Amino acid sequence: MLIRSVLVAFCIGLWFSILYTLLVVLLVLAWLLDDGYRRLWSLLKEPLVRAIGIFCFFLLLGLFWAETFAEGRHKWTKYLLLLTYIPFLGLLNRQRLPWATGAAGTGFCLVLFAGLHAWLVEQQQGIPLFNMTYLTFSALLGIGSVFLCCCACMSRNRIIQILFFSLALVLLFLQFQQSARSFLLATLVTQMTVLVIYFRVSLRAVAQIAGLLVLVAIVFAYTSPVISERWAQARFDFENIRQDYYDNSIGYRLALWDVGLQGIAEKPFFGHGTGAPEQYFDQTVVYYKNGIYANLPIFQQTSHYHNDWIEIGMHLGMMGIASFMYLLWAWYRTLEQNRMSLPAIAMVSFVFFSGLTETFLIFARMPVLLLVITAIAISWQKSRL
């Protein structure tokens, strides 16, 4: 009963930042009390478990050649939260699985209804009650929409398919009401990928599916004043960039990527060391390209590079990028081995496309949510065998 309570608390409390650290500690303690460490060798047979272990090992190894470890906001420590997948997966069995599944669904619905209240009643972005920004809420809606799309594709019941597709569209519509462009685009591209692979369509049909998604996007965007404002802001940002003013949303990202690629080129194999990239940007912009980015640390405090590949490359160079590629492959392989090829493609696609404009692996609690979904999914599949 104690283990069930910890699993339920972890799944529901995932969204309460105040309790999150305590819940992670309780999860690990519950795993140890359950003698989970004795089953660690069998868990290592899972590709995703091995990949997470290797990635985090390289991350800790990178501390040895980091020169500015004591400084900065240490956003890199959020990568270590990927390790929660190991005790969570280790605690799941046939008796505990329904409790974890119900708690995860309850937690998602709780956040969803709170977000609806914030949007409809309070007229606010994100969820102030949970201290959740519009970016985090948009990512959550995107994950939910993609998940429901996969469920619809895998269902053999036409009524269930229609229900899941309808719910996926509802979440997509809600995502259009948030100001996050990057996660919205990642959701649309991922859903198109899922539909194309599921229907195994020709190039002509691909164009038709893409056209349908574009039509849906246009309709939803037309009904969303938030999206109209964001696209207008994007045009204004590009006008400022042409005049070498980068103190705006898009300009700041372009500057981060530019400096980040320069940093990777300087130390391509092992990077600048774990924790060093934050200070590298602040020090480099003073003289890089005659200082056109020099005012950006004042515009926004540097914490990450808004791109998973550049962020990891700055920390660990090609070694880190290779371990990240292995992590994505292992994520796909773990689900594919359990006869869930379509969710595997959806999961990896969403992580990949989100990581092109955000540091998704350290973004709020979204990676942990995906790992929880992964653990529950493969446990359900194994329990059916």
Coordinates of C-alpha atoms in Angstrom, one line a residue:
M1 CA 0.0 0.0 0.0
L2 CA 2.9 2.3 0.7
I3 CA 4.4 1.8 -2.7
R4 CA 1.0 2.5 -4.4
S5 CA 0.6 5.7 -2.4
V6 CA 4.0 6.9 -3.5
L7 CA 3.3 6.1 -7.2
V8 CA -0.1 7.9 -7.0
A9 CA 1.4 10.9 -5.2
F10 CA 4.2 11.1 -7.8
C11 CA 1.9 10.9 -10.8
I12 CA -0.6 13.5 -9.4
G13 CA 2.0 15.7 -7.7
L14 CA 4.1 16.0 -10.9
W15 CA 2.6 19.4 -11.5
F16 CA 3.2 20.9 -8.0
S17 CA 6.7 22.4 -8.2
I18 CA 6.8 22.8 -4.4
L19 CA 6.3 19.1 -3.8
Y20 CA 8.3 17.8 -6.8
T21 CA 11.7 17.4 -5.2
L22 CA 10.1 15.7 -2.2
L23 CA 8.2 13.3 -4.4
V24 CA 11.3 12.3 -6.4
V25 CA 13.1 11.5 -3.1
L26 CA 10.1 9.5 -2.0
L27 CA 10.0 7.6 -5.3
V28 CA 13.7 6.6 -4.9
L29 CA 13.2 5.6 -1.3
A30 CA 10.2 3.5 -2.2
W31 CA 12.2 1.8 -4.9
L32 CA 14.9 1.0 -2.5
L33 CA 12.5 -0.3 0.1
D34 CA 10.9 -2.5 -2.6
D35 CA 14.4 -4.0 -3.2
G36 CA 14.4 -2.4 -6.6
Y37 CA 18.2 -2.3 -6.7
R38 CA 18.2 -6.1 -6.9
R39 CA 16.2 -5.9 -10.1
L40 CA 18.4 -3.2 -11.6
W41 CA 20.2 -5.7 -13.8
S42 CA 17.0 -6.8 -15.5
L43 CA 16.0 -3.2 -15.9
L44 CA 19.2 -2.6 -17.8
K45 CA 18.0 -4.9 -20.5
E46 CA 15.7 -2.1 -21.5
P47 CA 17.5 0.1 -24.1
L48 CA 16.0 3.3 -22.7
V49 CA 17.3 2.6 -19.2
R50 CA 20.8 2.0 -20.5
A51 CA 20.7 5.2 -22.7
I52 CA 19.5 7.4 -19.8
G53 CA 22.3 5.9 -17.6
I54 CA 25.0 6.6 -20.2
F55 CA 23.7 10.1 -20.9
C56 CA 23.7 11.1 -17.2
F57 CA 27.1 9.4 -16.7
F58 CA 28.6 11.5 -19.5
L59 CA 27.0 14.6 -18.0
L60 CA 28.6 14.0 -14.6
L61 CA 31.9 13.2 -16.3
G62 CA 31.8 16.6 -18.0
L63 CA 32.1 18.3 -14.6
F64 CA 35.8 17.4 -14.6
W65 CA 36.7 19.7 -17.4
A66 CA 34.2 22.5 -16.7
E67 CA 36.0 25.7 -15.7
T68 CA 33.0 27.7 -14.4
F69 CA 31.0 25.0 -12.5
A70 CA 30.4 27.2 -9.4
E71 CA 28.7 29.9 -11.4
G72 CA 25.4 30.1 -13.3
R73 CA 21.8 28.8 -12.7
H74 CA 22.8 25.1 -13.2
K75 CA 19.9 24.3 -15.5
W76 CA 21.8 21.2 -16.6
T77 CA 20.9 19.5 -13.3
K78 CA 17.4 18.9 -14.7
Y79 CA 18.8 16.4 -17.1
L80 CA 19.4 14.1 -14.1
L81 CA 15.6 14.0 -13.6
L82 CA 15.6 11.5 -16.5
L83 CA 16.9 9.0 -14.0
T84 CA 13.4 9.0 -12.3
Y85 CA 12.4 6.7 -15.1
I86 CA 14.4 3.8 -13.5
P87 CA 12.7 3.7 -10.1
F88 CA 9.3 4.5 -11.6
L89 CA 9.5 1.6 -14.1
G90 CA 11.0 -0.7 -11.4
L91 CA 8.0 -0.1 -9.1
L92 CA 5.3 -0.9 -11.7
N93 CA 3.8 -4.4 -11.7
R94 CA 0.4 -5.8 -12.5
Q95 CA -1.2 -4.8 -9.2
R96 CA 0.2 -1.3 -9.0
L97 CA -0.2 -0.4 -12.7
P98 CA -3.9 0.6 -12.6
W99 CA -3.2 2.9 -9.6
A100 CA -0.3 4.7 -11.5
T101 CA -2.4 4.9 -14.7
G102 CA -5.4 6.4 -12.9
A103 CA -3.2 8.9 -11.0
A104 CA -1.5 10.0 -14.2
G105 CA -4.8 10.5 -15.9
T106 CA -6.2 12.3 -12.9
G107 CA -3.2 14.6 -12.7
F108 CA -3.5 15.5 -16.4
C109 CA -7.2 16.2 -16.2
L110 CA -6.7 18.3 -13.1
V111 CA -4.1 20.5 -14.9
L112 CA -6.3 20.6 -18.0
F113 CA -9.4 21.9 -16.1
A114 CA -7.2 24.4 -14.2
G115 CA -5.9 25.6 -17.6
L116 CA -9.4 25.9 -19.0
H117 CA -10.4 28.0 -15.9
A118 CA -7.4 30.2 -16.3
W119 CA -8.2 30.8 -20.0
L120 CA -12.0 31.1 -19.9
V121 CA -12.6 32.8 -16.5
E122 CA -9.3 34.6 -15.6
Q123 CA -8.4 35.4 -19.2
Q124 CA -4.8 34.4 -18.5
Q125 CA -2.1 32.4 -20.2
G126 CA -0.7 29.3 -18.6
I127 CA -1.9 28.2 -15.2
P128 CA -1.1 30.7 -12.4
L129 CA -2.5 28.3 -9.8
F130 CA 0.3 25.8 -10.5
N131 CA 2.9 28.4 -11.4
M132 CA 2.8 27.0 -14.9
T133 CA 3.8 29.2 -17.8
Y134 CA 2.0 29.3 -21.2
L135 CA 5.0 27.4 -22.7
T136 CA 4.6 24.5 -20.2
F137 CA 0.9 24.4 -20.6
S138 CA 1.2 24.4 -24.4
A139 CA 3.7 21.6 -24.3
L140 CA 1.3 19.6 -22.1
L141 CA -1.5 20.2 -24.5
G142 CA 0.7 19.1 -27.4
I143 CA 1.7 15.9 -25.7
G144 CA -2.0 15.2 -24.9
S145 CA -3.1 15.9 -28.4
V146 CA -0.4 13.7 -29.9
F147 CA -1.1 10.9 -27.4
L148 CA -4.9 10.9 -28.3
C149 CA -4.1 10.9 -32.0
C150 CA -2.0 7.8 -31.5
C151 CA -4.8 6.2 -29.4
A152 CA -7.2 6.9 -32.2
C153 CA -4.9 5.4 -34.8
M154 CA -4.4 2.2 -32.8
S155 CA -8.1 1.7 -31.9
R156 CA -10.1 -0.7 -34.1
N157 CA -13.4 0.7 -33.0
R158 CA -14.7 3.4 -35.3
I159 CA -16.6 5.2 -32.5
I160 CA -13.6 5.2 -30.2
Q161 CA -11.5 6.5 -33.1
I162 CA -13.8 9.4 -33.7
L163 CA -13.9 10.2 -30.0
F164 CA -10.1 10.2 -29.6
F165 CA -9.6 12.3 -32.8
S166 CA -12.2 14.8 -31.6
L167 CA -10.5 15.1 -28.2
A168 CA -7.1 15.5 -29.9
L169 CA -8.6 18.4 -32.0
V170 CA -10.0 20.0 -28.8
L171 CA -6.6 19.9 -27.1
L172 CA -5.0 21.3 -30.3
F173 CA -7.6 24.1 -30.3
L174 CA -6.7 24.9 -26.7
Q175 CA -3.0 24.9 -27.7
F176 CA -3.7 27.6 -30.3
Q177 CA -5.0 29.8 -27.5
Q178 CA -1.5 29.8 -25.9
S179 CA 1.3 32.1 -27.0
A180 CA 3.8 29.3 -27.6
R181 CA 4.7 28.9 -31.2
S182 CA 7.5 26.3 -31.0
F183 CA 5.5 23.6 -29.2
L184 CA 2.5 24.3 -31.5
L185 CA 4.6 23.7 -34.6
A186 CA 6.1 20.6 -33.0
T187 CA 2.6 19.2 -32.3
L188 CA 1.4 19.8 -35.9
V189 CA 4.5 18.3 -37.5
T190 CA 4.4 15.3 -35.2
Q191 CA 0.7 14.7 -35.8
M192 CA 1.3 14.9 -39.6
T193 CA 4.1 12.3 -39.2
V194 CA 1.9 10.0 -37.2
L195 CA -1.0 10.2 -39.7
V196 CA 1.3 9.7 -42.7
I197 CA 2.9 6.6 -41.2
Y198 CA -0.3 5.1 -39.9
F199 CA -2.2 5.4 -43.2
R200 CA 1.0 4.5 -45.3
V201 CA -0.1 7.0 -47.9
S202 CA 1.4 8.1 -51.2
L203 CA 3.0 11.4 -51.8
R204 CA -0.3 12.8 -53.1
A205 CA -2.1 11.7 -49.9
V206 CA 0.7 13.2 -47.9
A207 CA 0.0 16.6 -49.6
Q208 CA -3.7 16.1 -48.8
I209 CA -3.0 15.4 -45.1
A210 CA -0.7 18.3 -44.9
G211 CA -3.3 20.5 -46.6
L212 CA -5.9 19.3 -44.1
L213 CA -3.7 20.1 -41.1
V214 CA -2.9 23.5 -42.6
L215 CA -6.6 24.2 -43.1
V216 CA -7.2 23.2 -39.4
A217 CA -4.3 25.4 -38.3
I218 CA -5.7 28.4 -40.3
V219 CA -9.2 28.0 -38.8
F220 CA -7.8 27.7 -35.3
A221 CA -5.4 30.6 -35.8
Y222 CA -8.2 32.8 -37.2
T223 CA -10.2 32.2 -34.0
S224 CA -7.2 32.9 -31.7
P225 CA -6.2 36.5 -31.1
V226 CA -3.2 35.2 -29.3
I227 CA -1.7 33.6 -32.4
S228 CA -2.4 36.7 -34.5
E229 CA -0.5 38.8 -32.0
R230 CA 2.4 36.4 -31.9
W231 CA 2.7 36.3 -35.7
A232 CA 2.6 40.1 -35.7
Q233 CA 5.3 40.1 -33.1
A234 CA 7.3 37.7 -35.2
R235 CA 7.2 40.1 -38.2
F236 CA 8.2 42.9 -35.9
D237 CA 11.1 40.9 -34.6
F238 CA 12.4 40.1 -38.0
E239 CA 12.3 43.8 -38.9
N240 CA 14.4 44.6 -35.9
I241 CA 16.9 41.8 -36.7
R242 CA 17.5 43.3 -40.1
Q243 CA 18.6 46.4 -38.3
D244 CA 20.9 44.3 -36.0
Y245 CA 18.7 44.6 -33.0
Y246 CA 18.5 41.1 -31.4
D247 CA 16.8 42.0 -28.1
N248 CA 13.6 40.2 -29.0
S249 CA 12.2 36.7 -28.9
I250 CA 13.4 35.5 -32.3
G251 CA 16.6 37.6 -32.4
Y252 CA 17.6 36.2 -29.0
R253 CA 17.3 32.6 -30.2
L254 CA 19.2 33.3 -33.3
A255 CA 22.0 34.9 -31.3
L256 CA 22.1 31.9 -28.9
W257 CA 22.3 29.5 -31.7
D258 CA 25.0 31.5 -33.5
V259 CA 27.2 31.8 -30.4
G260 CA 26.5 28.2 -29.4
L261 CA 27.6 26.8 -32.8
Q262 CA 30.7 28.9 -32.5
G263 CA 31.3 27.4 -29.0
I264 CA 30.9 23.8 -30.3
A265 CA 33.3 24.5 -33.2
E266 CA 35.9 25.6 -30.6
K267 CA 35.7 22.4 -28.6
P268 CA 33.9 19.9 -30.9
F269 CA 34.7 16.6 -29.2
F270 CA 34.1 17.0 -25.5
G271 CA 32.5 20.5 -25.3
H272 CA 33.2 23.1 -22.6
G273 CA 32.2 20.9 -19.7
T274 CA 29.0 20.5 -17.8
G275 CA 27.6 23.8 -16.5
A276 CA 30.0 26.0 -18.5
P277 CA 27.8 27.1 -21.5
E278 CA 25.9 29.7 -19.5
Q279 CA 29.0 31.7 -18.7
Y280 CA 30.5 31.1 -22.2
F281 CA 27.7 33.1 -23.8
D282 CA 28.0 36.1 -21.4
Q283 CA 31.7 36.2 -21.9
T284 CA 31.7 35.7 -25.7
V285 CA 29.1 38.2 -26.8
V286 CA 31.3 41.0 -25.6
Y287 CA 33.6 40.6 -28.6
Y288 CA 31.9 38.1 -30.9
K289 CA 31.0 39.7 -34.3
N290 CA 32.0 43.2 -33.0
G291 CA 29.7 42.9 -30.1
I292 CA 26.3 42.9 -31.9
Y293 CA 24.9 40.6 -29.2
A294 CA 26.7 42.4 -26.3
N295 CA 23.4 43.7 -24.7
L296 CA 21.6 40.4 -24.7
P297 CA 22.7 39.3 -21.2
I298 CA 20.9 42.4 -20.0
F299 CA 17.9 41.7 -22.1
Q300 CA 17.5 38.2 -20.5
Q301 CA 19.6 36.3 -18.1
T302 CA 21.4 33.4 -19.8
S303 CA 20.2 30.0 -18.8
H304 CA 20.2 27.8 -21.9
Y305 CA 20.5 27.9 -25.7
H306 CA 16.9 27.2 -26.7
N307 CA 18.0 24.1 -28.7
D308 CA 18.7 20.6 -27.3
W309 CA 21.4 19.8 -29.7
I310 CA 23.3 23.0 -29.3
E311 CA 22.9 22.9 -25.5
I312 CA 24.2 19.4 -25.2
G313 CA 26.9 20.1 -27.7
M314 CA 28.1 23.0 -25.7
H315 CA 28.2 20.9 -22.5
L316 CA 29.7 17.7 -23.9
G317 CA 30.6 18.2 -27.6
M318 CA 30.1 15.3 -30.0
M319 CA 30.2 12.9 -27.1
G320 CA 27.1 14.4 -25.7
I321 CA 25.3 14.7 -29.1
A322 CA 26.1 11.1 -29.8
S323 CA 24.7 10.0 -26.4
F324 CA 21.5 12.1 -27.1
M325 CA 21.1 10.5 -30.4
Y326 CA 21.4 7.1 -28.7
L327 CA 18.8 8.2 -26.1
L328 CA 16.3 9.0 -28.9
W329 CA 17.0 5.7 -30.7
A330 CA 16.7 3.8 -27.4
W331 CA 13.4 5.5 -26.6
Y332 CA 12.0 4.4 -30.0
R333 CA 13.5 0.9 -29.7
T334 CA 12.0 0.4 -26.2
L335 CA 8.5 1.1 -27.4
E336 CA 9.0 -0.7 -30.7
Q337 CA 10.1 -3.8 -28.9
N338 CA 6.8 -3.8 -27.0
R339 CA 4.7 -3.5 -30.3
M340 CA 4.1 0.2 -30.1
S341 CA 5.9 1.5 -33.2
L342 CA 3.4 4.4 -33.8
P343 CA 3.7 5.8 -30.2
A344 CA 7.4 5.3 -30.5
I345 CA 7.6 7.5 -33.6
A346 CA 5.3 10.1 -32.1
M347 CA 7.3 10.3 -28.9
V348 CA 10.6 10.6 -30.5
S349 CA 9.3 13.1 -33.2
F350 CA 7.8 15.4 -30.5
V351 CA 11.0 15.4 -28.5
F352 CA 13.1 16.0 -31.6
F353 CA 11.0 18.8 -33.1
S354 CA 10.4 20.5 -29.7
G355 CA 14.1 20.4 -29.1
L356 CA 14.9 22.4 -32.2
T357 CA 13.6 25.6 -30.7
E358 CA 13.5 24.7 -26.9
T359 CA 15.8 22.8 -24.6
F360 CA 13.1 20.2 -24.2
L361 CA 15.1 17.7 -22.1
I362 CA 15.3 20.3 -19.3
F363 CA 12.0 21.9 -19.9
A364 CA 9.8 22.0 -16.8
R365 CA 8.5 18.4 -16.1
M366 CA 7.6 17.5 -19.7
P367 CA 10.4 14.9 -20.2
V368 CA 9.4 13.2 -17.0
L369 CA 5.8 13.1 -18.1
L370 CA 6.8 11.4 -21.3
L371 CA 8.9 8.9 -19.4
V372 CA 5.9 8.2 -17.1
I373 CA 3.7 7.6 -20.1
T374 CA 6.4 5.3 -21.6
A375 CA 6.8 3.3 -18.4
I376 CA 3.0 2.8 -18.1
A377 CA 2.6 1.9 -21.7
I378 CA 5.3 -0.8 -21.8
S379 CA 4.1 -2.1 -18.5
W380 CA 0.6 -2.5 -19.8
Q381 CA 1.9 -4.3 -22.9
K382 CA 3.9 -6.7 -20.8
S383 CA 1.0 -7.4 -18.4
R384 CA -1.1 -8.4 -21.4
L385 CA 1.4 -11.1 -22.5

